[in-house]
Tab-separated table of C-alpha atoms in Angstrom:
chain	number	residue	atom	x	y	z
C	516	MET	CA	35.539	39.951	101.752
C	517	TYR	CA	39.235	40.335	102.612
C	518	LYS	CA	40.295	41.856	99.283
C	519	ILE	CA	39.919	45.433	100.565
C	520	ALA	CA	41.926	44.732	103.730
C	521	ARG	CA	44.631	42.959	101.727
C	522	ASN	CA	44.772	45.881	99.292
C	523	LEU	CA	45.305	48.315	102.215
C	524	ILE	CA	48.576	46.544	102.972
C	525	GLU	CA	49.803	45.585	99.526
C	526	SER	CA	49.080	48.842	97.672
C	527	GLN	CA	50.487	51.446	100.070
C	528	ALA	CA	54.077	52.556	99.488
C	529	PHE	CA	54.583	53.313	103.209
C	530	THR	CA	53.464	49.836	104.221
C	531	ARG	CA	55.753	48.265	101.621
C	532	HIS	CA	58.613	50.491	102.855
C	533	LEU	CA	58.132	49.184	106.396
C	534	GLY	CA	57.869	45.617	105.075
C	535	ILE	CA	54.571	44.858	106.840
C	536	LYS	CA	53.017	41.557	105.811
C	537	ILE	CA	49.609	40.007	106.406
C	538	THR	CA	49.762	36.821	108.441
C	539	LYS	CA	46.048	36.134	108.802
C	540	LEU	CA	42.708	37.732	107.960
C	541	GLU	CA	39.356	36.591	109.352
C	542	GLN	CA	36.051	38.335	109.827
C	543	ASN	CA	36.693	41.114	112.368
C	544	LYS	CA	40.314	39.980	112.918
C	545	ALA	CA	43.726	40.621	111.401
C	546	CYS	CA	47.276	39.555	112.188
C	547	LEU	CA	50.185	41.460	110.653
C	548	THR	CA	53.956	41.136	110.910
C	549	LEU	CA	56.638	43.814	110.863
C	550	PRO	CA	59.925	42.050	110.041
C	551	TYR	CA	62.952	43.555	111.739
C	552	ASP	CA	65.225	45.701	109.593
C	553	ALA	CA	68.103	47.908	110.806
C	554	PHE	CA	66.398	51.096	109.536
C	555	LEU	CA	63.640	50.515	112.145
C	556	GLY	CA	66.218	51.141	114.886
C	557	GLU	CA	69.506	49.628	115.986
C	558	GLU	CA	69.063	49.873	119.763
C	559	ARG	CA	65.277	49.698	119.736
C	560	ILE	CA	62.521	49.620	117.152
C	561	ASN	CA	61.059	53.074	116.643
C	562	GLY	CA	57.716	53.583	118.380
C	563	GLY	CA	56.303	55.187	115.244
C	564	ALA	CA	56.911	51.971	113.315
C	565	ILE	CA	55.109	50.009	116.035
C	566	ALA	CA	52.254	52.544	116.005
C	567	SER	CA	51.970	52.158	112.229
C	568	LEU	CA	51.760	48.374	112.590
C	569	ILE	CA	49.036	48.798	115.223
C	570	ASP	CA	46.993	51.236	113.132
C	571	LEU	CA	47.241	49.080	110.016
C	572	SER	CA	46.327	45.860	111.806
C	573	ALA	CA	43.286	47.478	113.429
C	574	THR	CA	42.265	49.001	110.092
C	575	CYS	CA	42.484	45.605	108.404
C	576	ALA	CA	40.336	44.029	111.125
C	577	PHE	CA	37.701	46.739	110.679
C	578	TRP	CA	37.648	46.169	106.909
C	579	CYS	CA	37.257	42.376	107.280
C	580	HIS	CA	33.480	42.361	107.144
C	581	PRO	CA	31.076	41.104	104.451
C	582	ASP	CA	28.920	44.267	104.446
C	583	LEU	CA	31.766	46.450	103.130
C	584	SER	CA	32.533	47.246	99.508
C	585	SER	CA	35.047	49.270	97.526
C	586	LYS	CA	32.630	52.213	97.899
C	587	SER	CA	32.924	52.104	101.714
C	588	ARG	CA	35.112	54.737	103.360
C	589	GLY	CA	36.892	54.792	106.699
C	590	ALA	CA	39.475	56.509	108.874
C	591	THR	CA	41.091	56.072	112.274
C	592	ILE	CA	39.695	58.626	114.704
C	593	SER	CA	41.498	57.560	117.878
C	594	LEU	CA	44.484	55.395	118.719
C	595	ASN	CA	45.532	54.822	122.334
C	596	ILE	CA	48.761	52.842	122.657
C	597	ASN	CA	50.429	51.559	125.804
C	598	PHE	CA	54.050	50.629	125.102
C	599	MET	CA	55.099	48.000	127.619
C	600	LYS	CA	58.625	46.978	126.668
C	601	LEU	CA	61.427	48.020	124.332
C	602	VAL	CA	61.825	45.890	121.230
C	603	ARG	CA	65.372	45.154	120.151
C	604	LYS	CA	66.159	43.605	116.756
C	605	SER	CA	63.078	41.374	116.575
C	606	ASP	CA	60.222	40.810	114.207
C	607	ILE	CA	56.990	41.979	115.805
C	608	PHE	CA	53.501	40.601	115.398
C	609	ALA	CA	50.202	42.451	115.827
C	610	ALA	CA	46.883	40.728	116.483
C	611	ALA	CA	43.827	42.963	116.055
C	612	ALA	CA	40.196	42.204	116.811
C	613	VAL	CA	37.010	44.225	116.482
C	614	GLU	CA	35.475	44.556	119.946
C	615	ARG	CA	32.387	46.472	118.805
C	616	ARG	CA	31.069	47.260	115.372
C	617	GLY	CA	28.444	50.015	115.382
C	618	SER	CA	26.596	51.553	112.454
C	619	ASN	CA	29.475	53.997	111.769
C	620	ILE	CA	31.945	53.659	114.649
C	621	CYS	CA	34.039	50.593	115.399
C	622	VAL	CA	36.288	49.894	118.380
C	623	GLY	CA	39.085	47.351	118.275
C	624	SER	CA	41.973	46.066	120.356
C	625	VAL	CA	45.499	45.262	119.234
C	626	THR	CA	48.250	43.328	120.998
C	627	VAL	CA	51.840	43.412	119.756
C	628	ARG	CA	54.354	40.678	120.601
C	629	THR	CA	57.951	39.835	119.733
C	630	SER	CA	59.156	36.608	118.152
C	631	ASN	CA	59.824	35.420	121.753
C	632	ASP	CA	56.127	36.028	122.550
C	633	GLU	CA	56.889	39.003	124.804
C	634	LYS	CA	54.035	41.505	124.913
C	635	VAL	CA	55.416	44.892	123.911
C	636	ALA	CA	52.312	47.017	123.291
C	637	MET	CA	48.552	47.072	123.695
C	638	ALA	CA	46.207	49.481	121.950
C	639	ILE	CA	42.597	50.498	121.516
C	640	ALA	CA	41.635	51.875	118.108
C	641	THR	CA	38.454	53.728	117.204
C	642	TYR	CA	37.534	53.873	113.543
C	643	LYS	CA	34.806	55.602	111.516
C	644	LEU	CA	33.557	53.323	108.764
C	645	ASN	CA	30.760	54.103	106.341
C	646	THR	CA	29.345	51.218	104.318
């Protein structure tokens, strides 16, 4: 069931460039890590990198469902992010969970924390997913 979600992370050049890794996959949940690297920002980690981590973690959570197959198709249709604190030279960790799974539209939440467990961002993602 998690093969598709794992493939989303491991097969994309952009994801590999950022260095994003899967920490945990469960039905309707995903945890991903973005290890710190200087190219992400010296004084602060770029918000676009954090947004990418959020989108990918939510996407993985949406794809962690037994009714999906390689023929299923999906896309993010809305991403609302609240950045709460600057991140300086730290790995960051995203925890995503599906809050509602409809017939075609899913809504999920994502929380991003530093290695010191400081909350740095919260997001709501809406995703169109056809089985």
